[in-house]
DNA sequence: GTCTATATTTCGATAGAC
DNA sequence: GTCTATCGAAATATAGAC
């Protein structure tokens, strides 16, 4: 019953296809498309190279699957929150900050992976992200216009997202210089869950 | 005389070595190390592959030269400004914002290039960036401590840098979605030169 | 479906003529 | 110094036995 269902979700009992996908998620997000070798993925999955091609035909094909997932993970989570009609501007800010930082703590490589792959191959992402519809015409933006007319929502978003995302993009620097270790970083990010909303609200005064 | 000197600086009259370096700057920063082929660089320079190896021996060697330049360009510019003993906290914030954004407008690919290469190969950058000495013990941090005791300078830096750098990291998304074109982006960044200092000063109240 | 062996292509690097 | 032609390794992809 429940036990059986859970058991199917453990690593060992994944299907071969899922083992390869999971390995691809790890290796692609850590090294990027170009630096990833198909052998790395097969090795990470504990399988051989032929199975990789049996299930996914090519490196490119599997990458597209993973990339779509990751873009979704990074962006789509914010759109519903921006369009929740049942809470205030302040509540939206609080909720998004706390939950987005938590998500990033679980997926620290996600932003730099997605953003650098988009840079490397912009053509591929024509319609993947629909910025206009869900962000620039969101309920959040309407509430913002009522509150404070003289602020460009794009400027606010750039700062809001920048404050949340930048620490994760620059994390490798802190780690290599030894300035901030793993535990200290987690601590800083937990503090930011309160700091960022406080700062954003100041900008709305 | 002057005309002759200027002429030596035009593309056509560069030495073969400089042509290759310049081509490498363009291709490496645009595609990253792994996705760059030595042939791409030779093509970009309008030369053949053998010359590449004649001057630089290997892809790795030339990359290290370019990477060192780019890390320098991205970071070292801020350290002196943070340590200027002759101006106030506010003046430092104003100056850094205006000049850093201008530099980024001229080198929009710089941050994502450097940050993603550091992620891909953290070992290489053990001592390249000296965060502790020049940033965390800077004159800026001393002035900050006098002004506002209850703020962690790291938190402020993360927000300050994030607000400046993030727009450039996420620029490819705006471009591919068509939400913000080249001219509009420039306009937004010019506005940010005033917005960011205003916001940072609010955080110090 | 899975594996070993191998084909095919790409890419970094070199040899050798001019 | 510069170029054409190639080598040799590495990486993607496939063939074919089990």
PDB file of N, CA, C and O in Angstrom, chain A residues 22-59:
ATOM      1  N   UNK A  22      17.217  11.279 -13.975  1.00  0.00           N
ATOM      2  CA  UNK A  22      17.673  11.826 -12.705  1.00  0.00           C
ATOM      3  C   UNK A  22      19.172  12.129 -12.757  1.00  0.00           C
ATOM      4  O   UNK A  22      19.633  13.175 -12.293  1.00  0.00           O
ATOM      5  N   UNK A  23      19.930  11.213 -13.359  1.00  0.00           N
ATOM      6  CA  UNK A  23      21.377  11.436 -13.517  1.00  0.00           C
ATOM      7  C   UNK A  23      21.614  12.660 -14.397  1.00  0.00           C
ATOM      8  O   UNK A  23      22.491  13.485 -14.125  1.00  0.00           O
ATOM      9  N   UNK A  24      20.819  12.793 -15.450  1.00  0.00           N
ATOM     10  CA  UNK A  24      20.970  13.929 -16.360  1.00  0.00           C
ATOM     11  C   UNK A  24      20.674  15.242 -15.642  1.00  0.00           C
ATOM     12  O   UNK A  24      21.374  16.236 -15.838  1.00  0.00           O
ATOM     13  N   UNK A  25      19.635  15.251 -14.803  1.00  0.00           N
ATOM     14  CA  UNK A  25      19.333  16.457 -14.023  1.00  0.00           C
ATOM     15  C   UNK A  25      20.544  16.897 -13.218  1.00  0.00           C
ATOM     16  O   UNK A  25      20.926  18.065 -13.217  1.00  0.00           O
ATOM     17  N   UNK A  26      21.160  15.936 -12.565  1.00  0.00           N
ATOM     18  CA  UNK A  26      22.310  16.240 -11.706  1.00  0.00           C
ATOM     19  C   UNK A  26      23.479  16.773 -12.528  1.00  0.00           C
ATOM     20  O   UNK A  26      24.021  17.840 -12.250  1.00  0.00           O
ATOM     21  N   UNK A  27      23.858  16.028 -13.554  1.00  0.00           N
ATOM     22  CA  UNK A  27      25.070  16.375 -14.312  1.00  0.00           C
ATOM     23  C   UNK A  27      24.879  17.635 -15.152  1.00  0.00           C
ATOM     24  O   UNK A  27      25.727  18.522 -15.144  1.00  0.00           O
ATOM     25  N   UNK A  28      23.763  17.732 -15.856  1.00  0.00           N
ATOM     26  CA  UNK A  28      23.516  18.927 -16.672  1.00  0.00           C
ATOM     27  C   UNK A  28      23.500  20.195 -15.819  1.00  0.00           C
ATOM     28  O   UNK A  28      24.139  21.193 -16.178  1.00  0.00           O
ATOM     29  N   UNK A  29      22.772  20.178 -14.718  1.00  0.00           N
ATOM     30  CA  UNK A  29      22.669  21.410 -13.916  1.00  0.00           C
ATOM     31  C   UNK A  29      24.008  21.760 -13.268  1.00  0.00           C
ATOM     32  O   UNK A  29      24.281  22.925 -13.025  1.00  0.00           O
ATOM     33  N   UNK A  30      24.822  20.752 -13.023  1.00  0.00           N
ATOM     34  CA  UNK A  30      26.094  21.024 -12.365  1.00  0.00           C
ATOM     35  C   UNK A  30      27.152  21.514 -13.347  1.00  0.00           C
ATOM     36  O   UNK A  30      27.954  22.391 -13.019  1.00  0.00           O
ATOM     37  N   UNK A  31      27.170  20.955 -14.564  1.00  0.00           N
ATOM     38  CA  UNK A  31      28.250  21.280 -15.494  1.00  0.00           C
ATOM     39  C   UNK A  31      27.816  22.042 -16.743  1.00  0.00           C
ATOM     40  O   UNK A  31      28.676  22.546 -17.472  1.00  0.00           O
ATOM     41  N   UNK A  32      26.520  22.107 -16.995  1.00  0.00           N
ATOM     42  CA  UNK A  32      26.053  22.750 -18.221  1.00  0.00           C
ATOM     43  C   UNK A  32      26.066  21.775 -19.395  1.00  0.00           C
ATOM     44  O   UNK A  32      26.709  20.728 -19.331  1.00  0.00           O
ATOM     45  N   UNK A  33      25.383  22.143 -20.451  1.00  0.00           N
ATOM     46  CA  UNK A  33      25.232  21.252 -21.603  1.00  0.00           C
ATOM     47  C   UNK A  33      26.568  20.881 -22.229  1.00  0.00           C
ATOM     48  O   UNK A  33      26.882  19.703 -22.386  1.00  0.00           O
ATOM     49  N   UNK A  34      27.346  21.872 -22.606  1.00  0.00           N
ATOM     50  CA  UNK A  34      28.554  21.620 -23.393  1.00  0.00           C
ATOM     51  C   UNK A  34      29.592  20.805 -22.631  1.00  0.00           C
ATOM     52  O   UNK A  34      30.269  19.966 -23.209  1.00  0.00           O
ATOM     53  N   UNK A  35      29.705  21.037 -21.331  1.00  0.00           N
ATOM     54  CA  UNK A  35      30.729  20.351 -20.546  1.00  0.00           C
ATOM     55  C   UNK A  35      30.289  18.956 -20.115  1.00  0.00           C
ATOM     56  O   UNK A  35      31.098  18.163 -19.642  1.00  0.00           O
ATOM     57  N   UNK A  36      29.017  18.660 -20.302  1.00  0.00           N
ATOM     58  CA  UNK A  36      28.508  17.342 -19.920  1.00  0.00           C
ATOM     59  C   UNK A  36      28.767  16.327 -21.027  1.00  0.00           C
ATOM     60  O   UNK A  36      28.464  16.573 -22.184  1.00  0.00           O
ATOM     61  N   UNK A  37      29.333  15.193 -20.672  1.00  0.00           N
ATOM     62  CA  UNK A  37      29.534  14.112 -21.619  1.00  0.00           C
ATOM     63  C   UNK A  37      28.452  13.053 -21.378  1.00  0.00           C
ATOM     64  O   UNK A  37      28.081  12.826 -20.221  1.00  0.00           O
ATOM     65  N   UNK A  38      28.002  12.422 -22.461  1.00  0.00           N
ATOM     66  CA  UNK A  38      26.954  11.408 -22.278  1.00  0.00           C
ATOM     67  C   UNK A  38      27.439  10.309 -21.342  1.00  0.00           C
ATOM     68  O   UNK A  38      26.660   9.754 -20.581  1.00  0.00           O
ATOM     69  N   UNK A  39      28.727  10.039 -21.386  1.00  0.00           N
ATOM     70  CA  UNK A  39      29.281   9.029 -20.469  1.00  0.00           C
ATOM     71  C   UNK A  39      29.125   9.447 -19.008  1.00  0.00           C
ATOM     72  O   UNK A  39      28.904   8.606 -18.133  1.00  0.00           O
ATOM     73  N   UNK A  40      29.247  10.749 -18.734  1.00  0.00           N
ATOM     74  CA  UNK A  40      29.060  11.233 -17.357  1.00  0.00           C
ATOM     75  C   UNK A  40      27.681  10.862 -16.854  1.00  0.00           C
ATOM     76  O   UNK A  40      27.510  10.448 -15.700  1.00  0.00           O
ATOM     77  N   UNK A  41      26.693  11.038 -17.721  1.00  0.00           N
ATOM     78  CA  UNK A  41      25.319  10.751 -17.328  1.00  0.00           C
ATOM     79  C   UNK A  41      25.119   9.251 -17.108  1.00  0.00           C
ATOM     80  O   UNK A  41      24.541   8.828 -16.098  1.00  0.00           O
ATOM     81  N   UNK A  42      25.620   8.449 -18.058  1.00  0.00           N
ATOM     82  CA  UNK A  42      25.518   6.994 -17.906  1.00  0.00           C
ATOM     83  C   UNK A  42      26.193   6.539 -16.620  1.00  0.00           C
ATOM     84  O   UNK A  42      25.633   5.751 -15.852  1.00  0.00           O
ATOM     85  N   UNK A  43      27.387   7.061 -16.361  1.00  0.00           N
ATOM     86  CA  UNK A  43      28.117   6.697 -15.137  1.00  0.00           C
ATOM     87  C   UNK A  43      27.336   7.095 -13.889  1.00  0.00           C
ATOM     88  O   UNK A  43      27.194   6.308 -12.954  1.00  0.00           O
ATOM     89  N   UNK A  44      26.859   8.332 -13.886  1.00  0.00           N
ATOM     90  CA  UNK A  44      26.091   8.826 -12.729  1.00  0.00           C
ATOM     91  C   UNK A  44      24.878   7.930 -12.459  1.00  0.00           C
ATOM     92  O   UNK A  44      24.494   7.718 -11.312  1.00  0.00           O
ATOM     93  N   UNK A  45      24.285   7.404 -13.534  1.00  0.00           N
ATOM     94  CA  UNK A  45      23.121   6.531 -13.389  1.00  0.00           C
ATOM     95  C   UNK A  45      23.530   5.090 -13.079  1.00  0.00           C
ATOM     96  O   UNK A  45      22.677   4.255 -12.767  1.00  0.00           O
ATOM     97  N   UNK A  46      24.828   4.785 -13.171  1.00  0.00           N
ATOM     98  CA  UNK A  46      25.297   3.423 -12.961  1.00  0.00           C
ATOM     99  C   UNK A  46      24.932   2.492 -14.101  1.00  0.00           C
ATOM    100  O   UNK A  46      24.766   1.296 -13.904  1.00  0.00           O
ATOM    101  N   UNK A  47      24.798   3.060 -15.272  1.00  0.00           N
ATOM    102  CA  UNK A  47      24.391   2.264 -16.442  1.00  0.00           C
ATOM    103  C   UNK A  47      25.370   2.500 -17.589  1.00  0.00           C
ATOM    104  O   UNK A  47      26.289   3.307 -17.465  1.00  0.00           O
ATOM    105  N   UNK A  48      25.145   1.817 -18.694  1.00  0.00           N
ATOM    106  CA  UNK A  48      26.068   1.995 -19.825  1.00  0.00           C
ATOM    107  C   UNK A  48      25.493   2.944 -20.874  1.00  0.00           C
ATOM    108  O   UNK A  48      24.312   3.269 -20.880  1.00  0.00           O
ATOM    109  N   UNK A  49      26.399   3.355 -21.738  1.00  0.00           N
ATOM    110  CA  UNK A  49      26.104   4.402 -22.703  1.00  0.00           C
ATOM    111  C   UNK A  49      24.996   4.025 -23.681  1.00  0.00           C
ATOM    112  O   UNK A  49      24.190   4.874 -24.083  1.00  0.00           O
ATOM    113  N   UNK A  50      24.941   2.749 -24.059  1.00  0.00           N
ATOM    114  CA  UNK A  50      23.954   2.315 -25.045  1.00  0.00           C
ATOM    115  C   UNK A  50      22.531   2.564 -24.556  1.00  0.00           C
ATOM    116  O   UNK A  50      21.657   2.943 -25.342  1.00  0.00           O
ATOM    117  N   UNK A  51      22.314   2.384 -23.254  1.00  0.00           N
ATOM    118  CA  UNK A  51      20.970   2.602 -22.709  1.00  0.00           C
ATOM    119  C   UNK A  51      20.548   4.055 -22.832  1.00  0.00           C
ATOM    120  O   UNK A  51      19.374   4.356 -23.053  1.00  0.00           O
ATOM    121  N   UNK A  52      21.505   4.913 -22.677  1.00  0.00           N
ATOM    122  CA  UNK A  52      21.227   6.339 -22.848  1.00  0.00           C
ATOM    123  C   UNK A  52      20.589   6.588 -24.212  1.00  0.00           C
ATOM    124  O   UNK A  52      19.546   7.240 -24.318  1.00  0.00           O
ATOM    125  N   UNK A  53      21.206   6.048 -25.244  1.00  0.00           N
ATOM    126  CA  UNK A  53      20.701   6.286 -26.595  1.00  0.00           C
ATOM    127  C   UNK A  53      19.454   5.467 -26.896  1.00  0.00           C
ATOM    128  O   UNK A  53      18.620   5.878 -27.701  1.00  0.00           O
ATOM    129  N   UNK A  54      19.333   4.326 -26.254  1.00  0.00           N
ATOM    130  CA  UNK A  54      18.117   3.530 -26.434  1.00  0.00           C
ATOM    131  C   UNK A  54      16.903   4.337 -25.968  1.00  0.00           C
ATOM    132  O   UNK A  54      15.868   4.372 -26.632  1.00  0.00           O
ATOM    133  N   UNK A  55      17.021   5.018 -24.833  1.00  0.00           N
ATOM    134  CA  UNK A  55      15.868   5.744 -24.279  1.00  0.00           C
ATOM    135  C   UNK A  55      15.687   7.160 -24.830  1.00  0.00           C
ATOM    136  O   UNK A  55      14.573   7.633 -24.960  1.00  0.00           O
ATOM    137  N   UNK A  56      16.781   7.807 -25.152  1.00  0.00           N
ATOM    138  CA  UNK A  56      16.647   9.231 -25.499  1.00  0.00           C
ATOM    139  C   UNK A  56      17.223   9.643 -26.853  1.00  0.00           C
ATOM    140  O   UNK A  56      17.236  10.822 -27.170  1.00  0.00           O
ATOM    141  N   UNK A  57      17.700   8.695 -27.619  1.00  0.00           N
ATOM    142  CA  UNK A  57      18.217   8.963 -28.967  1.00  0.00           C
ATOM    143  C   UNK A  57      19.474   9.831 -28.991  1.00  0.00           C
ATOM    144  O   UNK A  57      20.489   9.421 -29.546  1.00  0.00           O
ATOM    145  N   UNK A  58      19.419  11.023 -28.395  1.00  0.00           N
ATOM    146  CA  UNK A  58      20.602  11.891 -28.453  1.00  0.00           C
ATOM    147  C   UNK A  58      20.744  12.733 -27.182  1.00  0.00           C
ATOM    148  O   UNK A  58      19.792  12.891 -26.415  1.00  0.00           O
ATOM    149  N   UNK A  59      21.928  13.243 -26.991  1.00  0.00           N
ATOM    150  CA  UNK A  59      22.216  14.140 -25.877  1.00  0.00           C
ATOM    151  C   UNK A  59      21.288  15.356 -25.933  1.00  0.00           C
ATOM    152  O   UNK A  59      20.709  15.770 -24.933  1.00  0.00           O
TER     153      UNK A  59
END
